[in-house]
mmCIF file of C-alpha atoms in Angstrom:
data_model
loop_
_atom_site.group_PDB
_atom_site.id
_atom_site.type_symbol
_atom_site.label_atom_id
_atom_site.label_comp_id
_atom_site.label_asym_id
_atom_site.label_seq_id
_atom_site.Cartn_x
_atom_site.Cartn_y
_atom_site.Cartn_z
ATOM 1 C CA MET N 1 -22.059 -14.459 -83.208
ATOM 2 C CA LEU N 2 -21.480 -10.922 -81.551
ATOM 3 C CA PHE N 3 -25.150 -10.243 -82.514
ATOM 4 C CA SER N 4 -26.166 -13.375 -80.748
ATOM 5 C CA ARG N 5 -24.456 -12.533 -77.564
ATOM 6 C CA PHE N 6 -25.729 -9.092 -77.981
ATOM 7 C CA LYS N 7 -29.317 -10.441 -77.768
ATOM 8 C CA GLN N 8 -28.723 -12.644 -74.765
ATOM 9 C CA LYS N 9 -29.752 -11.342 -71.238
ATOM 10 C CA LYS N 10 -29.417 -12.811 -67.723
ATOM 11 C CA LEU N 11 -32.687 -14.396 -66.621
ATOM 12 C CA LYS N 12 -33.861 -12.781 -63.378
ATOM 13 C CA MET N 13 -37.624 -13.700 -63.486
ATOM 14 C CA ILE N 14 -36.836 -16.950 -61.575
ATOM 15 C CA TRP N 15 -37.862 -17.905 -58.126
ATOM 16 C CA GLU N 16 -36.445 -20.830 -55.779
ATOM 17 C CA VAL N 17 -38.854 -22.982 -53.758
ATOM 18 C CA GLN N 18 -37.332 -25.390 -51.254
ATOM 19 C CA LYS N 19 -38.742 -27.863 -48.659
ATOM 20 C CA ASN N 20 -36.989 -30.493 -46.633
ATOM 21 C CA GLY N 21 -33.614 -29.705 -48.458
ATOM 22 C CA ARG N 22 -35.325 -30.393 -51.962
ATOM 23 C CA VAL N 23 -35.034 -27.324 -54.374
ATOM 24 C CA SER N 24 -36.725 -26.416 -57.391
ATOM 25 C CA HIS N 25 -37.351 -23.291 -59.525
ATOM 26 C CA LEU N 26 -40.174 -21.576 -60.857
ATOM 27 C CA VAL N 27 -39.457 -19.350 -64.143
ATOM 28 C CA GLY N 28 -41.805 -16.675 -65.072
ATOM 29 C CA THR N 29 -42.207 -16.568 -68.734
ATOM 30 C CA ALA N 30 -42.734 -13.976 -71.381
ATOM 31 C CA HIS N 31 -44.520 -15.616 -74.425
ATOM 32 C CA PHE N 32 -42.877 -12.873 -76.422
ATOM 33 C CA PHE N 33 -39.724 -10.977 -76.038
ATOM 34 C CA PRO N 34 -36.941 -9.158 -77.818
ATOM 35 C CA TYR N 35 -34.118 -11.042 -75.962
ATOM 36 C CA SER N 36 -32.864 -14.573 -75.565
ATOM 37 C CA PHE N 37 -32.360 -16.211 -72.383
ATOM 38 C CA ARG N 38 -30.653 -19.458 -73.767
ATOM 39 C CA ASN N 39 -27.309 -19.401 -71.565
ATOM 40 C CA SER N 40 -29.269 -18.878 -68.204
ATOM 41 C CA LEU N 41 -32.112 -21.175 -69.150
ATOM 42 C CA GLN N 42 -29.270 -23.872 -70.191
ATOM 43 C CA ARG N 43 -27.801 -23.875 -66.759
ATOM 44 C CA TYR N 44 -30.936 -24.249 -64.820
ATOM 45 C CA LEU N 45 -32.146 -27.060 -67.262
ATOM 46 C CA GLU N 46 -28.815 -28.987 -66.967
ATOM 47 C CA ASN N 47 -29.495 -29.438 -63.479
ATOM 48 C CA ALA N 48 -33.472 -30.332 -63.571
ATOM 49 C CA ARG N 49 -34.741 -33.665 -63.326
ATOM 50 C CA VAL N 50 -38.097 -32.747 -64.736
ATOM 51 C CA VAL N 51 -39.306 -29.679 -66.594
ATOM 52 C CA MET N 52 -43.006 -28.300 -66.732
ATOM 53 C CA PHE N 53 -44.859 -26.141 -69.111
ATOM 54 C CA GLU N 54 -48.262 -24.688 -68.777
ATOM 55 C CA GLY N 55 -49.295 -26.657 -71.932
ATOM 56 C CA PRO N 56 -47.982 -28.305 -75.154
ATOM 57 C CA LEU N 57 -45.734 -26.238 -77.406
ATOM 58 C CA ASP N 58 -45.312 -28.375 -80.323
ATOM 59 C CA GLU N 59 -46.608 -27.059 -83.934
ATOM 60 C CA ALA N 60 -49.426 -29.360 -84.204
ATOM 61 C CA ASN N 61 -50.760 -28.299 -80.961
ATOM 62 C CA MET N 62 -50.227 -24.605 -81.955
ATOM 63 C CA ALA N 63 -52.050 -25.185 -85.150
ATOM 64 C CA ARG N 64 -54.957 -26.719 -83.288
ATOM 65 C CA VAL N 65 -55.130 -23.598 -81.244
ATOM 66 C CA ARG N 66 -55.363 -21.556 -84.323
ATOM 67 C CA GLU N 67 -58.000 -23.597 -85.816
ATOM 68 C CA ALA N 68 -60.064 -23.273 -82.597
ATOM 69 C CA GLY N 69 -60.125 -19.447 -83.162
ATOM 70 C CA ILE N 70 -61.136 -19.226 -86.653
ATOM 71 C CA ASP N 71 -64.782 -19.542 -87.963
ATOM 72 C CA THR N 72 -64.987 -18.772 -91.761
ATOM 73 C CA GLU N 73 -68.823 -19.071 -91.596
ATOM 74 C CA ASN N 74 -69.087 -16.368 -89.144
ATOM 75 C CA SER N 75 -69.476 -12.751 -90.609
ATOM 76 C CA TYR N 76 -68.271 -11.323 -87.297
ATOM 77 C CA HIS N 77 -64.895 -9.170 -87.492
ATOM 78 C CA ILE N 78 -63.557 -7.510 -84.557
ATOM 79 C CA PHE N 79 -63.005 -4.073 -86.514
ATOM 80 C CA ASN N 80 -66.678 -3.856 -86.532
ATOM 81 C CA GLU N 81 -66.445 -3.070 -82.724
ATOM 82 C CA LEU N 82 -63.489 -0.633 -83.094
ATOM 83 C CA ASP N 83 -63.611 3.168 -84.276
ATOM 84 C CA ASP N 84 -62.057 4.606 -87.286
ATOM 85 C CA LYS N 85 -59.001 6.127 -84.988
ATOM 86 C CA THR N 86 -58.285 2.740 -83.599
ATOM 87 C CA ILE N 87 -58.339 0.884 -86.700
ATOM 88 C CA THR N 88 -56.043 3.597 -88.277
ATOM 89 C CA GLY N 89 -53.821 3.145 -85.294
ATOM 90 C CA ILE N 90 -53.482 -0.468 -85.691
ATOM 91 C CA THR N 91 -52.966 -0.350 -89.193
ATOM 92 C CA SER N 92 -50.041 2.243 -88.783
ATOM 93 C CA ALA N 93 -48.476 -0.022 -86.110
ATOM 94 C CA LEU N 94 -48.661 -3.284 -88.314
ATOM 95 C CA VAL N 95 -48.063 -2.338 -92.001
ATOM 96 C CA PRO N 96 -45.036 -0.233 -93.207
ATOM 97 C CA GLU N 97 -45.777 3.490 -94.669
ATOM 98 C CA CYS N 98 -45.755 3.109 -98.340
ATOM 99 C CA GLN N 99 -44.674 6.669 -99.066
ATOM 100 C CA ALA N 100 -41.354 7.530 -100.383
ATOM 101 C CA ARG N 101 -40.741 3.890 -101.514
ATOM 102 C CA HIS N 102 -39.299 3.228 -104.896
ATOM 103 C CA SER N 103 -38.630 -0.254 -105.701
ATOM 104 C CA SER N 104 -41.142 -2.059 -107.864
ATOM 105 C CA TYR N 105 -41.877 -4.690 -105.314
ATOM 106 C CA LEU N 106 -42.995 -1.837 -102.736
ATOM 107 C CA VAL N 107 -44.870 -0.127 -105.335
ATOM 108 C CA THR N 108 -46.970 -3.383 -106.067
ATOM 109 C CA PHE N 109 -47.293 -4.105 -102.565
ATOM 110 C CA CYS N 110 -48.743 -0.599 -101.780
ATOM 111 C CA LYS N 111 -51.531 -0.615 -104.317
ATOM 112 C CA THR N 112 -53.347 -2.604 -101.555
ATOM 113 C CA GLU N 113 -54.766 -0.350 -99.005
ATOM 114 C CA PRO N 114 -52.704 -0.939 -95.610
ATOM 115 C CA ARG N 115 -56.262 -1.290 -93.910
ATOM 116 C CA ASP N 116 -57.404 -4.083 -96.049
ATOM 117 C CA ILE N 117 -54.127 -6.238 -95.461
ATOM 118 C CA VAL N 118 -54.914 -5.759 -91.645
ATOM 119 C CA PHE N 119 -58.717 -6.591 -92.086
ATOM 120 C CA GLU N 120 -57.682 -9.825 -94.217
ATOM 121 C CA MET N 121 -54.963 -10.955 -91.662
ATOM 122 C CA ILE N 122 -57.810 -11.480 -89.002
ATOM 123 C CA LYS N 123 -60.659 -12.102 -90.870
ATOM 124 C CA GLY N 124 -62.856 -15.093 -89.737
ATOM 125 C CA MET N 125 -61.080 -14.848 -86.358
ATOM 126 C CA GLN N 126 -62.857 -15.012 -82.850
ATOM 127 C CA PRO N 127 -61.846 -11.972 -80.813
ATOM 128 C CA TRP N 128 -59.472 -13.658 -78.756
ATOM 129 C CA LEU N 129 -57.477 -14.874 -81.546
ATOM 130 C CA ALA N 130 -57.503 -11.550 -83.567
ATOM 131 C CA PHE N 131 -56.323 -9.795 -80.531
ATOM 132 C CA PHE N 132 -53.358 -12.289 -80.148
ATOM 133 C CA THR N 133 -52.611 -12.255 -83.901
ATOM 134 C CA LEU N 134 -52.684 -8.404 -83.821
ATOM 135 C CA TRP N 135 -50.475 -7.932 -80.617
ATOM 136 C CA SER N 136 -48.077 -10.682 -81.807
ATOM 137 C CA ALA N 137 -47.741 -9.007 -85.178
ATOM 138 C CA PHE N 138 -47.064 -5.738 -83.459
ATOM 139 C CA LEU N 139 -44.357 -7.233 -81.282
ATOM 140 C CA LYS N 140 -42.520 -9.281 -84.147
ATOM 141 C CA ARG N 141 -42.402 -5.842 -86.065
ATOM 142 C CA ARG N 142 -40.370 -4.353 -83.072
ATOM 143 C CA GLY N 143 -37.817 -7.371 -82.928
ATOM 144 C CA TRP N 144 -39.610 -9.648 -80.186
ATOM 145 C CA LYS N 145 -38.698 -12.824 -81.969
ATOM 146 C CA TYR N 146 -37.965 -14.931 -78.822
ATOM 147 C CA SER N 147 -40.126 -16.980 -76.427
ATOM 148 C CA VAL N 148 -39.014 -17.818 -72.969
ATOM 149 C CA ASP N 149 -41.620 -20.790 -72.910
ATOM 150 C CA LEU N 150 -40.467 -22.026 -76.416
ATOM 151 C CA GLU N 151 -36.539 -21.532 -75.961
ATOM 152 C CA GLY N 152 -36.995 -23.482 -72.670
ATOM 153 C CA TYR N 153 -38.954 -26.272 -74.495
ATOM 154 C CA GLN N 154 -36.475 -26.593 -77.253
ATOM 155 C CA LEU N 155 -33.690 -26.833 -74.821
ATOM 156 C CA ALA N 156 -35.413 -29.219 -72.525
ATOM 157 C CA THR N 157 -35.985 -31.418 -75.624
ATOM 158 C CA GLU N 158 -32.445 -31.151 -76.856
ATOM 159 C CA LEU N 159 -31.076 -32.213 -73.382
ATOM 160 C CA GLY N 160 -33.552 -35.155 -73.357
ATOM 161 C CA LYS N 161 -35.405 -33.742 -70.097
ATOM 162 C CA LYS N 162 -38.585 -35.366 -68.835
ATOM 163 C CA ILE N 163 -41.346 -32.699 -69.765
ATOM 164 C CA VAL N 164 -44.714 -32.486 -68.021
ATOM 165 C CA PHE N 165 -47.421 -30.353 -69.286
ATOM 166 C CA LEU N 166 -49.722 -28.873 -66.791
ATOM 167 C CA GLU N 167 -52.708 -28.609 -68.884
ATOM 168 C CA THR N 168 -54.200 -30.255 -72.096
ATOM 169 C CA ILE N 169 -54.354 -28.270 -75.174
ATOM 170 C CA GLU N 170 -58.249 -28.628 -74.884
ATOM 171 C CA GLU N 171 -57.968 -26.778 -71.526
ATOM 172 C CA GLN N 172 -55.681 -24.045 -72.854
ATOM 173 C CA ILE N 173 -58.287 -23.409 -75.647
ATOM 174 C CA ASN N 174 -60.864 -23.202 -73.235
ATOM 175 C CA VAL N 175 -58.957 -20.515 -71.407
ATOM 176 C CA LEU N 176 -58.298 -18.717 -74.353
ATOM 177 C CA GLN N 177 -62.038 -18.737 -75.544
ATOM 178 C CA ASN N 178 -62.930 -17.279 -72.182
ATOM 179 C CA ILE N 179 -60.705 -14.002 -71.969
ATOM 180 C CA SER N 180 -62.684 -11.216 -71.235
ATOM 181 C CA HIS N 181 -64.292 -9.635 -74.453
ATOM 182 C CA ASP N 182 -64.521 -6.435 -72.773
ATOM 183 C CA ASN N 183 -60.709 -6.487 -71.890
ATOM 184 C CA ILE N 184 -59.861 -7.325 -75.328
ATOM 185 C CA ILE N 185 -61.804 -4.150 -76.949
ATOM 186 C CA PHE N 186 -60.228 -2.009 -74.175
ATOM 187 C CA PHE N 187 -56.767 -2.849 -74.919
ATOM 188 C CA LEU N 188 -57.184 -2.570 -78.672
ATOM 189 C CA ASN N 189 -58.383 1.004 -78.137
ATOM 190 C CA GLN N 190 -55.428 1.586 -76.171
ATOM 191 C CA VAL N 191 -53.165 1.089 -79.478
ATOM 192 C CA ASP N 192 -51.406 4.469 -79.097
ATOM 193 C CA ARG N 193 -49.945 3.397 -75.822
ATOM 194 C CA TRP N 194 -48.608 -0.185 -77.157
ATOM 195 C CA LYS N 195 -45.294 1.226 -77.550
ATOM 196 C CA VAL N 196 -44.924 2.567 -73.745
ATOM 197 C CA PHE N 197 -46.667 -0.789 -72.564
ATOM 198 C CA ALA N 198 -43.912 -2.979 -74.493
ATOM 199 C CA ARG N 199 -41.197 -0.816 -72.991
ATOM 200 C CA GLU N 200 -42.216 -0.842 -69.615
ATOM 201 C CA TYR N 201 -42.779 -4.435 -70.039
ATOM 202 C CA ILE N 202 -39.074 -5.102 -71.180
ATOM 203 C CA GLU N 203 -37.856 -3.064 -68.118
ATOM 204 C CA CYS N 204 -39.752 -4.858 -65.539
ATOM 205 C CA TYR N 205 -39.160 -8.341 -66.977
ATOM 206 C CA LEU N 206 -35.374 -7.853 -67.118
ATOM 207 C CA ASP N 207 -35.122 -6.585 -63.715
ATOM 208 C CA GLY N 208 -37.311 -9.659 -62.472
ATOM 209 C CA ASP N 209 -39.587 -6.924 -60.821
ATOM 210 C CA LEU N 210 -42.917 -8.997 -60.696
ATOM 211 C CA GLU N 211 -44.599 -6.247 -58.294
ATOM 212 C CA LYS N 212 -44.068 -3.510 -61.005
ATOM 213 C CA LEU N 213 -44.860 -5.743 -63.768
ATOM 214 C CA LYS N 214 -48.225 -6.214 -62.116
ATOM 215 C CA PHE N 215 -48.929 -2.539 -62.339
ATOM 216 C CA THR N 216 -48.110 -1.913 -65.946
ATOM 217 C CA ARG N 217 -50.509 0.907 -66.972
ATOM 218 C CA VAL N 218 -52.212 -0.850 -69.675
ATOM 219 C CA ARG N 219 -54.667 -3.658 -68.737
ATOM 220 C CA PHE N 220 -53.668 -6.769 -70.553
ATOM 221 C CA PRO N 221 -56.606 -9.027 -71.624
ATOM 222 C CA SER N 222 -55.127 -12.171 -70.107
ATOM 223 C CA ARG N 223 -54.419 -10.738 -66.907
ATOM 224 C CA HIS N 224 -57.884 -11.712 -65.459
ATOM 225 C CA PRO N 225 -58.759 -13.653 -62.342
ATOM 226 C CA ALA N 226 -60.322 -16.527 -64.762
ATOM 227 C CA VAL N 227 -56.832 -16.962 -66.516
ATOM 228 C CA ILE N 228 -54.525 -16.288 -63.563
ATOM 229 C CA ASN N 229 -56.079 -17.124 -60.228
ATOM 230 C CA GLU N 230 -57.983 -20.238 -60.991
ATOM 231 C CA ARG N 231 -55.259 -21.654 -63.061
ATOM 232 C CA ASP N 232 -52.619 -21.046 -60.170
ATOM 233 C CA LYS N 233 -54.727 -23.641 -58.095
ATOM 234 C CA ILE N 234 -54.758 -26.234 -60.987
ATOM 235 C CA PHE N 235 -50.882 -25.744 -61.596
ATOM 236 C CA HIS N 236 -50.430 -26.146 -57.896
ATOM 237 C CA GLN N 237 -52.212 -29.183 -57.615
ATOM 238 C CA ARG N 238 -50.624 -30.912 -60.733
ATOM 239 C CA MET N 239 -47.119 -29.811 -59.761
ATOM 240 C CA ARG N 240 -47.043 -31.090 -56.011
ATOM 241 C CA ALA N 241 -46.028 -34.684 -56.363
ATOM 242 C CA GLU N 242 -43.060 -33.525 -58.557
ATOM 243 C CA LEU N 243 -42.048 -30.581 -56.298
ATOM 244 C CA GLU N 244 -41.751 -32.893 -53.148
ATOM 245 C CA GLN N 245 -39.078 -34.904 -55.006
ATOM 246 C CA GLY N 246 -37.060 -31.751 -56.065
ATOM 247 C CA GLN N 247 -35.308 -30.453 -59.002
ATOM 248 C CA VAL N 248 -38.075 -29.259 -60.929
ATOM 249 C CA LEU N 249 -37.896 -26.254 -63.377
ATOM 250 C CA ALA N 250 -41.473 -25.210 -63.882
ATOM 251 C CA PHE N 251 -42.045 -22.401 -66.855
ATOM 252 C CA LEU N 252 -45.375 -20.291 -65.823
ATOM 253 C CA GLY N 253 -46.361 -17.273 -67.072
ATOM 254 C CA ALA N 254 -44.926 -14.438 -65.031
ATOM 255 C CA PRO N 255 -48.348 -13.331 -63.518
ATOM 256 C CA HIS N 256 -48.654 -16.769 -62.209
ATOM 257 C CA LEU N 257 -45.793 -16.526 -59.839
ATOM 258 C CA LYS N 258 -47.433 -14.341 -57.060
ATOM 259 C CA GLY N 259 -50.387 -16.795 -56.512
ATOM 260 C CA MET N 260 -47.920 -19.996 -56.998
ATOM 261 C CA SER N 261 -45.593 -18.414 -54.328
ATOM 262 C CA ARG N 262 -48.614 -18.196 -51.929
ATOM 263 C CA LEU N 263 -49.749 -21.530 -52.349
ATOM 264 C CA LEU N 264 -46.304 -22.917 -52.051
ATOM 265 C CA ILE N 265 -45.602 -20.912 -48.879
ATOM 266 C CA ALA N 266 -48.825 -22.389 -47.339
ATOM 267 C CA ASP N 267 -47.496 -25.876 -48.282
ATOM 268 C CA GLY N 268 -44.466 -25.347 -46.162
ATOM 269 C CA TYR N 269 -42.070 -24.188 -48.744
ATOM 270 C CA GLN N 270 -39.647 -21.422 -48.455
ATOM 271 C CA VAL N 271 -39.819 -19.194 -51.571
ATOM 272 C CA GLN N 272 -37.050 -16.949 -52.607
ATOM 273 C CA GLY N 273 -36.874 -14.454 -55.646
ATOM 274 C CA PRO N 274 -35.217 -11.144 -56.634
ATOM 275 C CA TRP N 275 -38.386 -9.241 -56.093
ATOM 276 C CA LEU N 276 -40.794 -11.239 -53.984
ATOM 277 C CA PRO N 277 -43.844 -9.315 -53.223
ATOM 278 C CA PRO N 278 -45.650 -9.097 -50.240
ATOM 279 C CA LEU N 279 -47.985 -12.244 -49.910
#
């Protein structure tokens, strides 16, 4: 119980939008995070009439995403595009060192070369799925076991709230498949900076500092106009009718909040947040 409370944090990455006395909230989500926001989310969810998410979050649809990123007939492997130093760095970040281990289990485990373990982990994957698999494995090893989106979805389901998805799973898969290949390779080549990037992200997110989050030093592959700006317009159009009625709680990736704020202000909404950037 004490450990659970220790892992709880107050959610600051949330914006209030208001028009004609009708209030809704936008939650800037982190798809992976080392802390839970369950208590904060529950308070907002209890007052929500409808809860929105970018796309489906159930296991069946997540399995469809994974299936879309695997092609076992293709000989492509993302390691073929990385130099030896980068592959070694990724391997070290994901696979525990086997030296100075004495249990029989670990001795057996360590007979397999760490590089081979990572190679097999992403074998047959398209670049976007390989990237997310490596990055999420790195985060999970560092205790990032929570997801703001998933936590919100589970709570909304428990509370029996009306849930609306702003994209179909097919649309989401299409977005993933069009993530910049160059950005993926660039990010993987920065593996020696992943720890710094993760630490900076935690600080920015916990502060609700959207502007500082935008300028983190490592270029993240999905922070691209095709992934952010174009989808802002789609989300905006699909949210408008519900927002006019108020009591909406919308979960959107944190990088979407600036564009969404701009579009809503143009619609006549007042937007308030802890770190509202210049629009």
